[in-house]
Coordinates of C-alpha atoms in Angstrom, one line a residue:
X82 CA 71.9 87.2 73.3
X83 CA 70.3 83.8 72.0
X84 CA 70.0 82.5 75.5
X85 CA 68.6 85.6 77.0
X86 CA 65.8 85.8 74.4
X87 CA 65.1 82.5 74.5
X88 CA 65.0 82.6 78.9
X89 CA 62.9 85.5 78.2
X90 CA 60.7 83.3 76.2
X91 CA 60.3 80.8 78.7
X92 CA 59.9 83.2 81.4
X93 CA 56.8 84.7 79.7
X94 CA 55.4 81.6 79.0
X95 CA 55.7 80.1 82.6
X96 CA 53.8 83.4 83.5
X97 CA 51.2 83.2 81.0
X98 CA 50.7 79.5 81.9
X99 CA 50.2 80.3 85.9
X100 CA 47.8 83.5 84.6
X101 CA 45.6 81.1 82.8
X102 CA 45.2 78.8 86.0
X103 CA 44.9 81.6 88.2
X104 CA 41.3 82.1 88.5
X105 CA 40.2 79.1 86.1
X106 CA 37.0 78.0 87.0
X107 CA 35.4 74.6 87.1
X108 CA 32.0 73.1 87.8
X109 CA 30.7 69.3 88.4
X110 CA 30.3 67.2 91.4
X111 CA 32.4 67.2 94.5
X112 CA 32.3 64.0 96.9
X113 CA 34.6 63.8 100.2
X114 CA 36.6 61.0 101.5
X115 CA 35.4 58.4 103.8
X116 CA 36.7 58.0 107.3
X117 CA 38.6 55.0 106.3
X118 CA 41.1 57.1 104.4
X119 CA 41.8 59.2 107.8
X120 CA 46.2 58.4 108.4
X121 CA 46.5 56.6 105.0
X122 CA 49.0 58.2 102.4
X123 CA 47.9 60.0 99.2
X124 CA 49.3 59.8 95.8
X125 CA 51.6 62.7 97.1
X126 CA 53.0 61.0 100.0
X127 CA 51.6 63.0 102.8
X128 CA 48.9 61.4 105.5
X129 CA 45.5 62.3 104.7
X130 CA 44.1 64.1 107.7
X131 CA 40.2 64.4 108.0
X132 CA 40.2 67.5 110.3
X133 CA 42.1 69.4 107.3
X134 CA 41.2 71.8 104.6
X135 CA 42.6 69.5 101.9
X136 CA 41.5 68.1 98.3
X137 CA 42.0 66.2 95.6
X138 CA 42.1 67.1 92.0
X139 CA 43.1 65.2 88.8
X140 CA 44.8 68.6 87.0
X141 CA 46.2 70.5 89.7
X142 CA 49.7 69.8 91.7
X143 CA 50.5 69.8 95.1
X144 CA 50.2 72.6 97.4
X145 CA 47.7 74.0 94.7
X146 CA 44.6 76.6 97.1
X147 CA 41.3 76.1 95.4
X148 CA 37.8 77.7 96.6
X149 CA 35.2 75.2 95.8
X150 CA 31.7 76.7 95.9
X151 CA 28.8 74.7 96.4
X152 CA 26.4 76.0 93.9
X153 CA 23.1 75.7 95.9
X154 CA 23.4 76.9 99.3
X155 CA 26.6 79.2 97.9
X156 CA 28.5 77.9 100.8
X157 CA 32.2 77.8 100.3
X158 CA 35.6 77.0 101.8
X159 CA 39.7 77.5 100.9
X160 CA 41.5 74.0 100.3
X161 CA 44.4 72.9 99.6
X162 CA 45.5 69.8 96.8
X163 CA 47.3 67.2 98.6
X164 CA 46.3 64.2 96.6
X165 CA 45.2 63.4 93.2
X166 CA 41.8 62.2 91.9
X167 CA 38.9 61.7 91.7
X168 CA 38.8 59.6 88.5
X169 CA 34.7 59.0 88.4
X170 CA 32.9 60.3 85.2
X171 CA 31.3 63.7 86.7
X172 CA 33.6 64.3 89.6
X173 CA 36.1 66.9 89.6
X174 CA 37.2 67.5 93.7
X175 CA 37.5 64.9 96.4
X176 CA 37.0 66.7 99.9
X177 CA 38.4 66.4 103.3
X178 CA 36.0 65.7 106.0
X179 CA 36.7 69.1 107.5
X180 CA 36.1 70.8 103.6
X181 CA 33.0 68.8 103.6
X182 CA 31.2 69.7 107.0
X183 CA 31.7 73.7 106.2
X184 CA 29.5 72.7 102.6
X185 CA 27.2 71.0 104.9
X186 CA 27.2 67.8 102.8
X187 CA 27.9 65.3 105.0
X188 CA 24.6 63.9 104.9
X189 CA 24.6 64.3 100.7
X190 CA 27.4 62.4 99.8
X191 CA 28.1 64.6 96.4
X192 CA 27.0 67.9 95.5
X193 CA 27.2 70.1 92.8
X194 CA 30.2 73.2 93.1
X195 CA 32.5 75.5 90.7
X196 CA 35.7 75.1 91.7
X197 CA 38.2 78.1 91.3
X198 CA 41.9 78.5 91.5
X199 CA 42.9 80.9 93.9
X200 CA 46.8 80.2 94.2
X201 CA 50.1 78.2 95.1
X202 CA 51.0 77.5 98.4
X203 CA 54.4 79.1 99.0
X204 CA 57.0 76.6 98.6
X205 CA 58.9 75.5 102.6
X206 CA 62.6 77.1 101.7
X207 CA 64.9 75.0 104.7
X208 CA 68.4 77.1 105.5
X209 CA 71.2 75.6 107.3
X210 CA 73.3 77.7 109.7
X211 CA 76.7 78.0 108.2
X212 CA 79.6 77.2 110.8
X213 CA 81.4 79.7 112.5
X214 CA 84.9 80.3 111.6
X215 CA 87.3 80.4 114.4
X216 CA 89.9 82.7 113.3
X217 CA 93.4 81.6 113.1
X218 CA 95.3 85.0 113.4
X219 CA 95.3 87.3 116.2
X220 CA 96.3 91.1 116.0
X221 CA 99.9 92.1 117.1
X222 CA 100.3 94.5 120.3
X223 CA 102.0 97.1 118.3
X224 CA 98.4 98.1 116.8
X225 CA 99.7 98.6 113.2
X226 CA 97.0 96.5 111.5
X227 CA 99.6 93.7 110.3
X228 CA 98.2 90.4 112.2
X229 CA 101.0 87.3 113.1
X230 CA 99.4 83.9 113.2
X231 CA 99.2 82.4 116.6
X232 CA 101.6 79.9 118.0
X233 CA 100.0 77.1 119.2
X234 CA 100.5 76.2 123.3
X235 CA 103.9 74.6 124.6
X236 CA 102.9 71.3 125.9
X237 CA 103.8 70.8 130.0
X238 CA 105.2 67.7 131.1
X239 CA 103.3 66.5 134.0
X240 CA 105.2 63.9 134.7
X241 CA 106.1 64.2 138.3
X242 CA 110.0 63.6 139.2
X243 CA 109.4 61.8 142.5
X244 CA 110.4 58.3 142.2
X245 CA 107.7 55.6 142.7
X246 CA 107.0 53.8 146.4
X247 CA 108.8 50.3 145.8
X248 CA 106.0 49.0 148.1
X249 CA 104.1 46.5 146.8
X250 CA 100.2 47.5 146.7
X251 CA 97.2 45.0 147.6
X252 CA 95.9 43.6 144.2
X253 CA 92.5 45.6 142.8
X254 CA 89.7 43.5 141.5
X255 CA 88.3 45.1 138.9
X256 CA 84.6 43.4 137.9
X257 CA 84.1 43.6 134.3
X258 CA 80.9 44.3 133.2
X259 CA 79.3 43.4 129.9
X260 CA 79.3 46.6 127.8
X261 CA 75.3 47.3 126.7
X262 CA 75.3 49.6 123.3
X263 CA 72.4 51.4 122.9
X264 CA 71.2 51.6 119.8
X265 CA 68.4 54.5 119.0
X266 CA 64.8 53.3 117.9
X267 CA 64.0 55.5 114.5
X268 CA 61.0 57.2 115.6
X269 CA 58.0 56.4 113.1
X270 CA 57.0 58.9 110.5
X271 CA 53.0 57.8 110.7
X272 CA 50.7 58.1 113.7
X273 CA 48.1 56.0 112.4
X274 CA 48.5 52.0 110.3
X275 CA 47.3 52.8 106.8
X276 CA 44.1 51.2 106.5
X277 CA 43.5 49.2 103.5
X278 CA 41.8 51.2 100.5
X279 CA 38.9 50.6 98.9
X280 CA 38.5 49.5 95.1
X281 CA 36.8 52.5 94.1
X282 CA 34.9 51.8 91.0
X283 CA 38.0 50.9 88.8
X284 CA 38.5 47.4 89.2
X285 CA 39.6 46.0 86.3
X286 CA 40.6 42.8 84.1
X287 CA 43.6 42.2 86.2
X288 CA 45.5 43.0 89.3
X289 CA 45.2 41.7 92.9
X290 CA 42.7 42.8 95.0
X291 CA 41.9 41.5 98.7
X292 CA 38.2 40.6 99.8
X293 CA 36.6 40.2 103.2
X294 CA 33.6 38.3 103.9
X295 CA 32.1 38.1 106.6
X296 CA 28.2 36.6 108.2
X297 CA 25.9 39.8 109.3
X298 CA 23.0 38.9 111.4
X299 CA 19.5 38.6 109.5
X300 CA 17.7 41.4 111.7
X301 CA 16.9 45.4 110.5
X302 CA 16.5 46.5 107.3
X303 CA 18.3 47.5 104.5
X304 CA 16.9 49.1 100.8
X305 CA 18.1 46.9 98.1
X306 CA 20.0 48.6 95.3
X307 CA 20.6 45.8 92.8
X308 CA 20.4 42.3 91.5
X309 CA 22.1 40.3 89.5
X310 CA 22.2 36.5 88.0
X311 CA 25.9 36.5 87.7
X312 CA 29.2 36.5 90.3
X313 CA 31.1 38.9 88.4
X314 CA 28.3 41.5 87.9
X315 CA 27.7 41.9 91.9
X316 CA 31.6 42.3 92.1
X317 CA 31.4 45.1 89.2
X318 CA 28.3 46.0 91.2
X319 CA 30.1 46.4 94.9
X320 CA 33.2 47.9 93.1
X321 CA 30.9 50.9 91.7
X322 CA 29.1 51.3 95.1
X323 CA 32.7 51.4 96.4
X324 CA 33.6 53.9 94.4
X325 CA 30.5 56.2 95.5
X326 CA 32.1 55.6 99.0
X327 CA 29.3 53.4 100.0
X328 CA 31.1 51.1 102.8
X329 CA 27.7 49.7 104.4
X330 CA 27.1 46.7 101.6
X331 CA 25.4 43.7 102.1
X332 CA 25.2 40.6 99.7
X333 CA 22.1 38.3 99.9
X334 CA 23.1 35.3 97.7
X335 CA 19.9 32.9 96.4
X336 CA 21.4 29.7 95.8
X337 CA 23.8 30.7 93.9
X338 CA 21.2 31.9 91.5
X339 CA 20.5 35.3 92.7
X340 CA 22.6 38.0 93.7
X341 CA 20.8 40.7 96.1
X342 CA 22.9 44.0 96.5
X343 CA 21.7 45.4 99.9
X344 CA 22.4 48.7 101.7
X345 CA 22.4 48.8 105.7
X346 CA 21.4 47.3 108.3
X347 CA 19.3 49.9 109.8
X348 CA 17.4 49.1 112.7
X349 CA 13.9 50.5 112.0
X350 CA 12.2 50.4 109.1
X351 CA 11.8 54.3 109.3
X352 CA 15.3 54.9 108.9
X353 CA 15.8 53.1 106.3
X354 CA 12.8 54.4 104.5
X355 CA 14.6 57.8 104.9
X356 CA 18.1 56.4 103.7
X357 CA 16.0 55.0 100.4
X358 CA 14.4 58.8 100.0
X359 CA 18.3 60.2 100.0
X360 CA 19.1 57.7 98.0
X361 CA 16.8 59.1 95.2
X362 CA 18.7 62.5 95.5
X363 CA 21.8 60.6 94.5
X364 CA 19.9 58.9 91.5
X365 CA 19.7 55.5 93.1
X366 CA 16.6 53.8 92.8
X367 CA 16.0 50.9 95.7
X368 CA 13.6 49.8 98.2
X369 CA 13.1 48.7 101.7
X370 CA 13.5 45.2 103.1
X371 CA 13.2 43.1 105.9
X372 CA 16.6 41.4 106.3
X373 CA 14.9 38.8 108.9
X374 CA 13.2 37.9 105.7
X375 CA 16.3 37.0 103.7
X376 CA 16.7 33.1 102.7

């Protein structure tokens, strides 16, 4: 009685738990991944596929459907958790390209949305095909019901009685060949290389993290976001772009002295004048330069 009460118990409490999440509502910002995430593997080990409905959230598991609303143009679209994060201040939902084109965000970067939880995707339940028994009794002629176990085949001798031709036969040469084993190639489980991911804005006192650097011609224009005296505040400074999913950074280095944190290249001075008014949206303050101009 002990243990029924007591399932009982945890029964109604696994119920009231999934009641409480049903429905749950959250607002803040939601961002989307950038197209160098598209084949690389999320936190849940499944391949992150831009042209699906798919999200990540911190709280919720895997397989989790959410309805993320986008609270201006009320635009909204049915996705699914397949990786966990984001883990900036402020954002609560990291989109799929797919999720992000039916908010019509691409060009915003974040935007502002409730996010609801509308169910659990139904778990995948695999069943294997039992063998088939091949019964080892067979019913007697006399049709009373009784069954007698069948008697397994006489073996034949083959062997025929004719004695062999004495003759002696012409020699066979038999060419041996090398014997070639085949052994199967494993077919790979991923389409695409995993790209290499991003710091994104929690780079911290230690750990190993690879850097590319590379020249970028001194022509177009870019809106400079920052500058800084020191090293280590334009990594800290690249490391937080990063993790706004800004992959178009530039560094202008003065000497040594100087640390210029540039967005771009653009190649007229009227789109990047444009980039530098979206920029504002996002609160981040910048302006125009000439990178022809750069020492």
């Amino acid at each position: 009685m002990f243990h029924m009460k007591a399932s009982t118990f945890i029964f109604t409490l696994v119920l009231s738990l999934n009641g409480l999440l049903l429905g749950a509502q959250e607002f803040g910002y939601a961002s989307y991944y950038s197209d160098d995430y598209n084949g690389s593997e999320t936190a849940y080990g499944e391949i992150y596929d831009r042209n699906k409905l798919t999200a990540a959230h911190k709280m919720h598991p895997m397989g989790t459907r959410l309805r993320v609303t986008r609270l201006d143009n009320k635009k909204s679209v049915i996705v699914r958790v397949n990786d966990r994060g984001p883990y900036l201040k402020g954002r609560i939902v990291e989109l799929s390209h797919a999720a992000a084109r039916q908010l019509k965000m691409l060009n915003e970067g974040q935007v502002e949305v409730k996010v609801e939880v509308i169910g659990q995707e139904a778990p995948i339940t695999t069943i294997k095909e039992e063998p088939k028994t091949v019964p080892t009794s067979v019913p007697t002629s006399g049709g009373t019901g009784t069954t007698e176990t069948a008697k397994p085949t006489p073996t034949v001798n083959t062997t025929s009685t004719v004695p062999p031709d004495t003759r002696t036969a012409p020699p066979v040469v038999v060419e041996k060949k090398p014997v070639v084993t085949e052994i199967p190639v494993k077919p790979s489980t991923k389409t695409q290389v995993d790209k290499t991911k991003l710091v994104r804005g929690d780079m911290g006192t230690s750990g190993l993290f690879k850097i590319a650097i590379s020249h970028s011609d001194k022509k177009g224009f870019g809106v400079q976001v920052a500058s800084v005296a020191t090293y280590e505040s334009m990594l800290d400074k690249v490391a937080e772009l990063q993790g706004k999913w800004f992959d178009n950074i530039l560094i202008s280095m003065d000497g040594g002295k100087k640390f210029r944190v540039i967005l771009g290249p653009f190649d007229t001075d009227g789109s990047a004048r444009a980039y530098e008014a979206n920029l504002k949206k996002k609160k981040i303050d910048g302006f125009v330069v000439n990178l022809a101009e750069m020492k």
